[in-house]
Amino acid sequence: MYSPIITLNIYSGRPNPRWVLSEEQTAELRERLSAAADNLTADAPPGSLQGLGYRGFEVRLHDDAPPLHVHGGVVGTPGVSANLADDGRELERFLLGTIDLAGGAPRGLNAAASGALSESVREHIAENLAVPPASFARTLKASYGGCPPCVAALAPPYDPGKWNNVPSVQYNNNCYNYANNLITNSFAQPGRGSGRMYTSLTCGSVQPAAQRDGLTASANFSTTISNGFYCALVIWPNEDFHWYRQDSGGCWSHKPGSTQARNTDNSGNPITDPKTCNRGPYTDFCSYMITYPGKVTIY
Amino acid sequence: MAARVTLSIYSGRTDPSWPLSDEQIEELAERLRSAERLATLPTAQLGENLGYRGFLVESDDARLPARLAVYRNVAVAHRDGDVTAFRVPDLERFLVNTGRHAISDPTLSYLEQELG
């Protein structure tokens, strides 16, 4: 039987403590998850979205399945529309306890995990666990207060699970798919959907290719639009292209290639404007653009 | 398949990918055998940013793990349900060298800077 791998999400610079559950602990975890199966919630585990310090636990039940996120009284269940409520935050307390109770040292992970938890870290976690689940919604809202207004009627919400929870979707859809909010499983290329792909990796070639697919250029993202939403094209000169999109919350998000969709830049900051964020080697900003749901053709 | 390396680096284009020769497989296996095993797994096995994010080696050769992620001097090996991390200085340079024919010159220059 596969032994679940638990990660305590707490550090930023150091590696997070990670350990393997014993058979007994695995059985108890499965019982606790089964017991919570009917207790659904529309909330997300706050630690899976943002934050510094204690951000809950990642529970990897299988190698091939995305991990569960347990934090703030919510069990995030990728691939399933509703999450589970952990009202008393008992599952978090149970997982915290498995650091000390894990028997032996399967795969050599336990010793480092246990030793890494100093008294001050334990106090920090205890303080967080004392917070009732409802307060997290207010904290989250405050932390995202710096986003610019979104004036596009059809802007999608930031919903990374749609792209990250199913491995084949994550792997086969790129930044262009994500910016247009269209899953084609073809690693879409500008212009290919309309019959003529870009011929060079420059703004002058990729941007017209996207326009042939139905997108239009825009000088800004502050003009109200009723039939589409904003995205942006950037270029790693002669090597690659990349796209961002503005979500309904006002900040921007993106999906670097076959990696996970995310809402932070190369410095780890929320993206308020793709023109000014840290884009690594994608140094050329081409243009803001508008994509039109139901009208663009990408492949 | 034997063993195939994918360089995780692009966003819009498909990442470069190439097979390892038998000799390269043997050298990679030897480098892993002699690598220092780490007590903890890294938070992320590959990078998540735009630009260089590491190498993925997928293999059905018994000498290698089924899946090996290599990023910033750490390799995470998946073999028969076991997950193990190793410190592997120079392994990324070795993997770059196995794929010079599949990587464009500008990307090679960028990688040289990234790998220091």
Short mmCIF file of C-alpha atoms in Angstrom, two decimals:
data_model
loop_
_atom_site.label_atom_id
_atom_site.label_comp_id
_atom_site.label_asym_id
_atom_site.label_seq_id
_atom_site.Cartn_x
_atom_site.Cartn_y
_atom_site.Cartn_z
CA MET A 1 0.00 0.00 0.00
CA TYR A 2 1.24 3.51 -0.81
CA SER A 3 2.21 5.44 2.31
CA PRO A 4 0.86 9.01 2.23
CA ILE A 5 3.49 11.76 2.21
CA ILE A 6 2.66 14.75 4.41
CA THR A 7 4.21 18.18 3.94
CA LEU A 8 3.89 20.90 6.54
CA ASN A 9 3.66 24.15 4.54
CA ILE A 10 5.33 26.71 6.74
CA TYR A 11 8.69 27.91 5.50
CA SER A 12 9.59 30.15 2.62
CA GLY A 13 13.36 29.84 2.33
CA ARG A 14 13.99 26.47 4.02
CA PRO A 15 12.60 23.17 2.75
CA ASN A 16 9.28 22.35 4.39
CA PRO A 17 9.20 19.36 6.80
CA ARG A 18 7.95 16.28 4.99
CA TRP A 19 7.31 12.80 6.35
CA VAL A 20 5.59 9.51 5.61
CA LEU A 21 2.65 8.14 7.60
CA SER A 22 2.78 4.76 9.30
CA GLU A 23 0.17 2.13 8.41
CA GLU A 24 -1.78 2.94 11.56
CA GLN A 25 -1.76 6.65 10.82
CA THR A 26 -2.77 5.99 7.23
CA ALA A 27 -5.79 4.01 8.42
CA GLU A 28 -6.80 6.79 10.79
CA LEU A 29 -6.37 9.43 8.08
CA ARG A 30 -8.60 7.47 5.71
CA GLU A 31 -11.24 7.09 8.44
CA ARG A 32 -11.18 10.80 9.18
CA LEU A 33 -11.49 11.68 5.47
CA SER A 34 -14.39 9.22 5.02
CA ALA A 35 -16.16 10.72 8.04
CA ALA A 36 -15.85 14.21 6.51
CA ALA A 37 -17.01 13.09 3.05
CA ASP A 38 -20.57 14.42 3.45
CA ASN A 39 -19.56 17.70 5.05
CA LEU A 40 -19.08 19.82 1.91
CA THR A 41 -18.06 23.47 1.71
CA ALA A 42 -17.61 26.03 -1.07
CA ASP A 43 -14.62 27.56 0.76
CA ALA A 44 -11.01 26.96 -0.25
CA PRO A 45 -8.24 26.16 2.22
CA PRO A 46 -6.72 29.64 2.71
CA GLY A 47 -3.15 28.35 2.94
CA SER A 48 -3.41 26.84 -0.55
CA LEU A 49 -3.95 30.31 -1.98
CA GLN A 50 -1.43 32.56 -0.29
CA GLY A 51 0.31 33.47 2.91
CA LEU A 52 3.54 33.32 4.84
CA GLY A 53 4.05 31.17 7.91
CA TYR A 54 1.81 28.21 8.68
CA ARG A 55 -0.23 27.39 5.58
CA GLY A 56 -1.51 23.95 6.52
CA PHE A 57 -0.65 20.48 5.25
CA GLU A 58 -0.26 18.92 1.85
CA VAL A 59 -1.41 15.29 1.90
CA ARG A 60 -0.24 13.21 -1.06
CA LEU A 61 -2.24 10.00 -1.02
CA HIS A 62 -0.93 8.65 -4.34
CA ASP A 63 1.96 9.43 -6.66
CA ASP A 64 -0.38 10.14 -9.57
CA ALA A 65 -3.05 12.16 -7.78
CA PRO A 66 -2.80 15.85 -6.91
CA PRO A 67 -2.37 16.41 -3.17
CA LEU A 68 -5.09 17.43 -0.73
CA HIS A 69 -4.59 20.74 1.07
CA VAL A 70 -5.71 20.88 4.67
CA HIS A 71 -5.86 24.31 6.30
CA GLY A 72 -8.24 26.72 7.99
CA GLY A 73 -10.93 24.12 8.58
CA VAL A 74 -11.12 23.12 4.89
CA VAL A 75 -9.83 20.04 3.07
CA GLY A 76 -9.11 21.05 -0.54
CA THR A 77 -9.95 18.11 -2.77
CA PRO A 78 -8.53 18.65 -6.29
CA GLY A 79 -10.61 17.18 -9.07
CA VAL A 80 -13.83 17.45 -7.08
CA SER A 81 -15.97 20.58 -7.28
CA ALA A 82 -16.71 20.93 -3.55
CA ASN A 83 -14.17 20.82 -0.73
CA LEU A 84 -14.67 19.18 2.64
CA ALA A 85 -15.22 21.08 5.88
CA ASP A 86 -13.00 20.23 8.85
CA ASP A 87 -15.08 22.30 11.25
CA GLY A 88 -13.08 21.88 14.45
CA ARG A 89 -9.75 21.83 12.55
CA GLU A 90 -9.28 18.37 14.05
CA LEU A 91 -7.70 16.95 10.89
CA GLU A 92 -4.97 19.60 11.04
CA ARG A 93 -4.30 18.74 14.70
CA PHE A 94 -4.16 15.04 13.82
CA LEU A 95 -1.69 15.66 10.97
CA LEU A 96 0.48 17.85 13.21
CA GLY A 97 0.57 15.00 15.73
CA THR A 98 1.82 12.49 13.16
CA ILE A 99 5.19 14.25 13.06
CA ASP A 100 5.96 13.03 16.56
CA LEU A 101 4.08 9.75 16.49
CA ALA A 102 5.44 8.38 13.21
CA GLY A 103 7.17 5.09 13.95
CA GLY A 104 10.55 4.21 12.46
CA ALA A 105 11.95 6.33 9.68
CA PRO A 106 10.52 5.08 6.41
CA ARG A 107 12.52 6.43 3.50
CA GLY A 108 14.59 8.50 5.90
CA LEU A 109 12.19 11.44 5.97
CA ASN A 110 10.91 11.43 9.53
CA ALA A 111 13.94 12.40 11.51
CA ALA A 112 14.45 15.66 9.68
CA ALA A 113 10.75 16.48 9.88
CA SER A 114 10.49 16.08 13.61
CA GLY A 115 13.74 17.79 14.39
CA ALA A 116 12.75 20.81 12.33
CA LEU A 117 9.87 21.86 14.57
CA SER A 118 11.23 24.22 17.20
CA GLU A 119 9.15 25.44 20.13
CA SER A 120 8.57 28.80 18.45
CA VAL A 121 7.29 27.07 15.31
CA ARG A 122 4.96 24.93 17.40
CA GLU A 123 3.65 28.06 19.16
CA HIS A 124 3.08 29.78 15.82
CA ILE A 125 1.06 26.80 14.55
CA ALA A 126 -0.92 26.57 17.80
CA GLU A 127 -1.86 30.26 17.50
CA ASN A 128 -3.04 29.70 13.95
CA LEU A 129 -5.03 26.61 14.91
CA ALA A 130 -6.87 28.66 17.53
CA VAL A 131 -8.35 30.91 14.81
CA PRO A 132 -11.90 29.89 13.83
CA PRO A 133 -12.25 29.07 10.10
CA ALA A 134 -14.58 32.02 9.27
CA SER A 135 -11.93 34.70 9.99
CA PHE A 136 -9.76 33.54 7.12
CA ALA A 137 -12.14 34.85 4.45
CA ARG A 138 -11.74 38.40 5.76
CA THR A 139 -7.94 38.08 5.92
CA LEU A 140 -7.78 36.82 2.35
CA LYS A 141 -9.90 39.67 1.05
CA ALA A 142 -7.63 42.20 2.75
CA SER A 143 -4.47 40.67 1.33
CA TYR A 144 -5.77 40.98 -2.25
CA GLY A 145 -6.83 44.60 -1.86
CA GLY A 146 -4.03 45.82 -4.12
CA CYS A 147 -5.42 44.52 -7.41
CA PRO A 148 -6.40 47.02 -10.13
CA PRO A 149 -10.08 47.18 -11.11
CA CYS A 150 -11.32 44.63 -13.63
CA VAL A 151 -13.63 46.35 -16.14
CA ALA A 152 -14.11 43.39 -18.49
CA ALA A 153 -17.54 41.82 -18.08
CA LEU A 154 -16.49 38.33 -19.11
CA ALA A 155 -13.25 38.03 -17.11
CA PRO A 156 -12.99 34.56 -15.57
CA PRO A 157 -12.35 34.04 -11.86
CA TYR A 158 -8.90 32.83 -10.79
CA ASP A 159 -9.57 29.09 -10.67
CA PRO A 160 -6.22 27.25 -10.85
CA GLY A 161 -7.82 23.91 -10.01
CA LYS A 162 -9.45 23.80 -13.43
CA TRP A 163 -5.94 23.66 -14.96
CA ASN A 164 -3.85 21.99 -12.26
CA ASN A 165 -5.96 19.17 -10.84
CA VAL A 166 -6.02 16.84 -13.84
CA PRO A 167 -2.46 15.96 -14.94
CA SER A 168 -3.34 15.61 -18.66
CA VAL A 169 -5.00 19.06 -18.66
CA GLN A 170 -2.02 20.62 -16.91
CA TYR A 171 0.46 18.96 -19.25
CA ASN A 172 -1.30 19.55 -22.59
CA ASN A 173 -2.42 23.16 -22.19
CA ASN A 174 -0.09 26.16 -22.22
CA CYS A 175 -0.12 29.89 -21.55
CA TYR A 176 -2.14 30.63 -24.72
CA ASN A 177 -4.82 28.15 -23.65
CA TYR A 178 -4.90 29.66 -20.19
CA ALA A 179 -5.02 33.29 -21.37
CA ASN A 180 -8.02 32.47 -23.57
CA ASN A 181 -9.55 30.26 -20.85
CA LEU A 182 -9.87 27.45 -23.40
CA ILE A 183 -8.76 23.87 -22.81
CA THR A 184 -7.87 22.33 -26.19
CA ASN A 185 -5.26 19.79 -25.00
CA SER A 186 -3.17 20.82 -28.02
CA PHE A 187 -0.58 23.16 -26.43
CA ALA A 188 -2.20 25.92 -28.52
CA GLN A 189 -0.07 28.05 -30.83
CA PRO A 190 -1.08 31.56 -31.98
CA GLY A 191 -2.43 31.41 -35.53
CA ARG A 192 -2.69 27.63 -35.77
CA GLY A 193 -6.43 27.68 -35.00
CA SER A 194 -7.07 30.05 -37.88
CA GLY A 195 -4.76 28.27 -40.32
CA ARG A 196 -1.54 30.30 -40.29
CA MET A 197 0.83 30.13 -37.35
CA TYR A 198 3.45 32.73 -36.44
CA THR A 199 6.72 32.37 -38.36
CA SER A 200 9.13 33.91 -35.86
CA LEU A 201 9.18 34.44 -32.12
CA THR A 202 8.81 38.19 -32.22
CA CYS A 203 5.97 40.54 -31.28
CA GLY A 204 5.66 41.38 -34.99
CA SER A 205 4.84 37.79 -35.89
CA VAL A 206 3.06 36.32 -32.84
CA GLN A 207 0.69 39.24 -32.23
CA PRO A 208 -0.79 39.24 -35.78
CA ALA A 209 -1.12 35.43 -35.53
CA ALA A 210 -3.22 35.86 -32.38
CA GLN A 211 -5.28 38.53 -34.14
CA ARG A 212 -6.02 36.04 -36.93
CA ASP A 213 -7.37 33.75 -34.18
CA GLY A 214 -9.80 36.52 -33.23
CA LEU A 215 -8.04 38.48 -30.46
CA THR A 216 -7.63 42.24 -30.74
CA ALA A 217 -4.90 44.56 -29.45
CA SER A 218 -5.61 47.11 -26.73
CA ALA A 219 -3.60 50.09 -25.54
CA ASN A 220 -4.65 49.51 -21.93
CA PHE A 221 -6.78 47.34 -19.65
CA SER A 222 -8.82 50.18 -18.20
CA THR A 223 -11.44 50.58 -20.96
CA THR A 224 -14.73 48.91 -20.06
CA ILE A 225 -15.57 45.98 -22.34
CA SER A 226 -18.74 43.92 -22.31
CA ASN A 227 -17.89 41.05 -24.68
CA GLY A 228 -14.44 39.85 -23.68
CA PHE A 229 -11.59 40.08 -21.20
CA TYR A 230 -8.00 41.28 -21.15
CA CYS A 231 -4.86 39.26 -21.73
CA ALA A 232 -1.28 40.23 -22.60
CA LEU A 233 1.44 38.91 -24.90
CA VAL A 234 5.15 38.95 -24.02
CA ILE A 235 8.16 37.51 -25.85
CA TRP A 236 11.47 35.88 -24.95
CA PRO A 237 13.20 37.31 -28.05
CA ASN A 238 13.50 34.65 -30.76
CA GLU A 239 12.93 31.83 -28.26
CA ASP A 240 9.37 31.73 -26.94
CA PHE A 241 6.12 33.58 -26.29
CA HIS A 242 4.07 33.88 -23.10
CA TRP A 243 0.60 35.10 -22.17
CA TYR A 244 -1.10 36.48 -19.06
CA ARG A 245 -4.79 37.10 -18.41
CA GLN A 246 -6.63 39.48 -16.09
CA ASP A 247 -8.98 37.62 -13.75
CA SER A 248 -12.27 38.96 -12.42
CA GLY A 249 -10.56 39.91 -9.15
CA GLY A 250 -8.41 42.43 -11.06
CA CYS A 251 -4.99 40.81 -10.66
CA TRP A 252 -3.37 38.80 -13.44
CA SER A 253 -2.50 35.12 -13.64
CA HIS A 254 -0.69 32.80 -16.06
CA LYS A 255 0.36 29.25 -16.78
CA PRO A 256 4.04 28.78 -17.71
CA GLY A 257 3.98 25.97 -20.28
CA SER A 258 2.93 22.62 -18.87
CA THR A 259 3.44 23.78 -15.28
CA GLN A 260 0.67 24.83 -12.91
CA ALA A 261 -1.45 27.94 -13.38
CA ARG A 262 -0.44 30.60 -10.86
CA ASN A 263 -1.07 34.22 -9.91
CA THR A 264 2.41 35.36 -8.97
CA ASP A 265 5.41 36.55 -10.98
CA ASN A 266 9.05 35.38 -11.00
CA SER A 267 9.58 37.29 -7.74
CA GLY A 268 6.60 35.62 -6.08
CA ASN A 269 4.51 38.81 -6.09
CA PRO A 270 0.86 39.18 -7.13
CA ILE A 271 0.68 40.51 -10.70
CA THR A 272 -1.02 43.89 -10.88
CA ASP A 273 0.30 44.64 -14.39
CA PRO A 274 2.09 42.16 -16.70
CA LYS A 275 3.98 45.05 -18.28
CA THR A 276 5.88 45.73 -15.07
CA CYS A 277 6.01 42.35 -13.29
CA ASN A 278 9.12 40.12 -13.13
CA ARG A 279 8.93 38.01 -16.33
CA GLY A 280 12.35 36.34 -16.30
CA PRO A 281 13.71 36.05 -19.86
CA TYR A 282 10.43 37.23 -21.49
CA THR A 283 11.75 40.77 -21.76
CA ASP A 284 9.63 42.11 -24.66
CA PHE A 285 6.17 43.34 -23.73
CA CYS A 286 4.14 43.29 -26.97
CA SER A 287 0.64 44.43 -26.09
CA TYR A 288 -2.42 44.07 -23.94
CA MET A 289 -5.00 42.19 -25.94
CA ILE A 290 -8.69 41.26 -25.68
CA THR A 291 -10.01 37.75 -26.10
CA TYR A 292 -13.66 37.04 -26.82
CA PRO A 293 -15.22 33.88 -25.31
CA GLY A 294 -17.07 31.85 -27.93
CA LYS A 295 -15.56 33.83 -30.79
CA VAL A 296 -11.82 33.18 -30.82
CA THR A 297 -10.48 30.04 -32.49
CA ILE A 298 -7.35 28.62 -30.94
CA TYR A 299 -5.65 25.27 -31.38
CA MET B 1 11.63 4.70 -24.71
CA ALA B 2 14.69 3.64 -22.63
CA ALA B 3 15.31 7.12 -21.22
CA ARG B 4 14.16 10.54 -22.36
CA VAL B 5 15.16 13.96 -21.02
CA THR B 6 12.85 16.99 -21.13
CA LEU B 7 14.20 20.46 -20.38
CA SER B 8 11.44 22.43 -18.63
CA ILE B 9 11.99 25.97 -19.88
CA TYR B 10 9.42 27.29 -22.36
CA SER B 11 5.88 28.49 -21.88
CA GLY B 12 4.30 28.73 -25.33
CA ARG B 13 6.49 26.32 -27.28
CA THR B 14 6.92 22.66 -26.51
CA ASP B 15 9.92 22.01 -24.28
CA PRO B 16 13.06 20.47 -25.85
CA SER B 17 13.27 16.70 -25.37
CA TRP B 18 15.79 14.06 -26.41
CA PRO B 19 16.72 10.42 -25.76
CA LEU B 20 19.78 9.30 -23.79
CA SER B 21 22.24 6.87 -25.34
CA ASP B 22 23.10 3.65 -23.53
CA GLU B 23 26.39 5.14 -22.36
CA GLN B 24 24.65 8.26 -21.08
CA ILE B 25 22.14 6.11 -19.19
CA GLU B 26 25.03 4.22 -17.56
CA GLU B 27 26.77 7.46 -16.60
CA LEU B 28 23.57 8.94 -15.16
CA ALA B 29 22.94 5.76 -13.15
CA GLU B 30 26.50 5.87 -11.81
CA ARG B 31 26.16 9.53 -10.84
CA LEU B 32 22.99 8.68 -8.89
CA ARG B 33 24.62 5.67 -7.19
CA SER B 34 27.42 7.83 -5.89
CA ALA B 35 25.24 10.85 -4.98
CA GLU B 36 24.66 11.98 -1.43
CA ARG B 37 21.16 11.02 -0.27
CA LEU B 38 19.17 13.82 1.40
CA ALA B 39 16.98 13.42 4.48
CA THR B 40 14.19 15.67 3.23
CA LEU B 41 12.48 16.17 -0.08
CA PRO B 42 12.56 19.63 -1.67
CA THR B 43 9.31 21.62 -1.58
CA ALA B 44 9.07 21.61 -5.36
CA GLN B 45 10.78 19.02 -7.55
CA LEU B 46 10.95 21.36 -10.54
CA GLY B 47 10.89 25.15 -10.69
CA GLU B 48 7.66 27.02 -11.34
CA ASN B 49 8.84 30.34 -12.78
CA LEU B 50 9.12 31.56 -16.32
CA GLY B 51 12.41 30.40 -17.82
CA TYR B 52 14.58 27.53 -16.56
CA ARG B 53 12.69 25.07 -14.35
CA GLY B 54 14.92 21.98 -14.43
CA PHE B 55 15.09 18.61 -16.16
CA LEU B 56 12.78 15.62 -16.12
CA VAL B 57 14.18 12.19 -17.03
CA GLU B 58 11.57 9.50 -17.72
CA SER B 59 12.81 5.97 -18.18
CA ASP B 60 11.83 2.33 -18.43
CA ASP B 61 15.47 1.24 -18.12
CA ALA B 62 16.06 -0.77 -14.94
CA ARG B 63 19.27 1.15 -14.22
CA LEU B 64 17.34 4.40 -13.74
CA PRO B 65 14.35 5.52 -11.65
CA ALA B 66 11.10 5.72 -13.63
CA ARG B 67 11.02 9.47 -13.07
CA LEU B 68 13.85 11.75 -12.09
CA ALA B 69 13.37 15.50 -11.54
CA VAL B 70 16.57 17.56 -11.38
CA TYR B 71 16.64 21.21 -10.37
CA ARG B 72 19.18 23.43 -8.63
CA ASN B 73 21.57 20.61 -7.64
CA VAL B 74 18.86 18.37 -6.18
CA ALA B 75 17.43 15.27 -7.87
CA VAL B 76 14.21 13.59 -6.78
CA ALA B 77 13.92 9.98 -7.89
CA HIS B 78 10.67 7.99 -8.12
CA ARG B 79 11.30 4.26 -8.18
CA ASP B 80 8.78 1.51 -7.29
CA GLY B 81 6.68 3.86 -5.15
CA ASP B 82 9.71 5.20 -3.27
CA VAL B 83 10.63 8.86 -3.48
CA THR B 84 14.23 9.77 -2.70
CA ALA B 85 16.18 13.01 -2.94
CA PHE B 86 19.89 13.35 -3.77
CA ARG B 87 22.38 16.18 -3.87
CA VAL B 88 23.73 16.18 -7.42
CA PRO B 89 26.18 18.99 -8.18
CA ASP B 90 27.00 19.11 -11.91
CA LEU B 91 24.17 16.78 -12.95
CA GLU B 92 22.32 19.62 -14.68
CA ARG B 93 25.46 20.42 -16.68
CA PHE B 94 25.76 16.74 -17.64
CA LEU B 95 22.14 16.74 -18.83
CA VAL B 96 22.64 19.96 -20.81
CA ASN B 97 25.57 18.34 -22.56
CA THR B 98 23.49 15.30 -23.53
CA GLY B 99 21.02 17.61 -25.27
CA ARG B 100 23.14 20.26 -26.99
CA HIS B 101 21.85 19.10 -30.38
CA ALA B 102 18.23 19.66 -29.25
CA ILE B 103 18.62 23.07 -27.57
CA SER B 104 18.89 26.33 -29.52
CA ASP B 105 22.04 28.43 -29.14
CA PRO B 106 20.30 31.38 -27.41
CA THR B 107 18.67 29.01 -24.94
CA LEU B 108 22.04 27.33 -24.33
CA SER B 109 23.59 30.73 -23.57
CA TYR B 110 20.74 31.53 -21.19
CA LEU B 111 21.18 28.14 -19.48
CA GLU B 112 24.91 28.75 -19.03
CA GLN B 113 24.03 31.89 -17.09
CA GLU B 114 21.33 30.19 -15.06
CA LEU B 115 23.53 27.26 -14.07
CA GLY B 116 26.35 29.64 -13.14
#
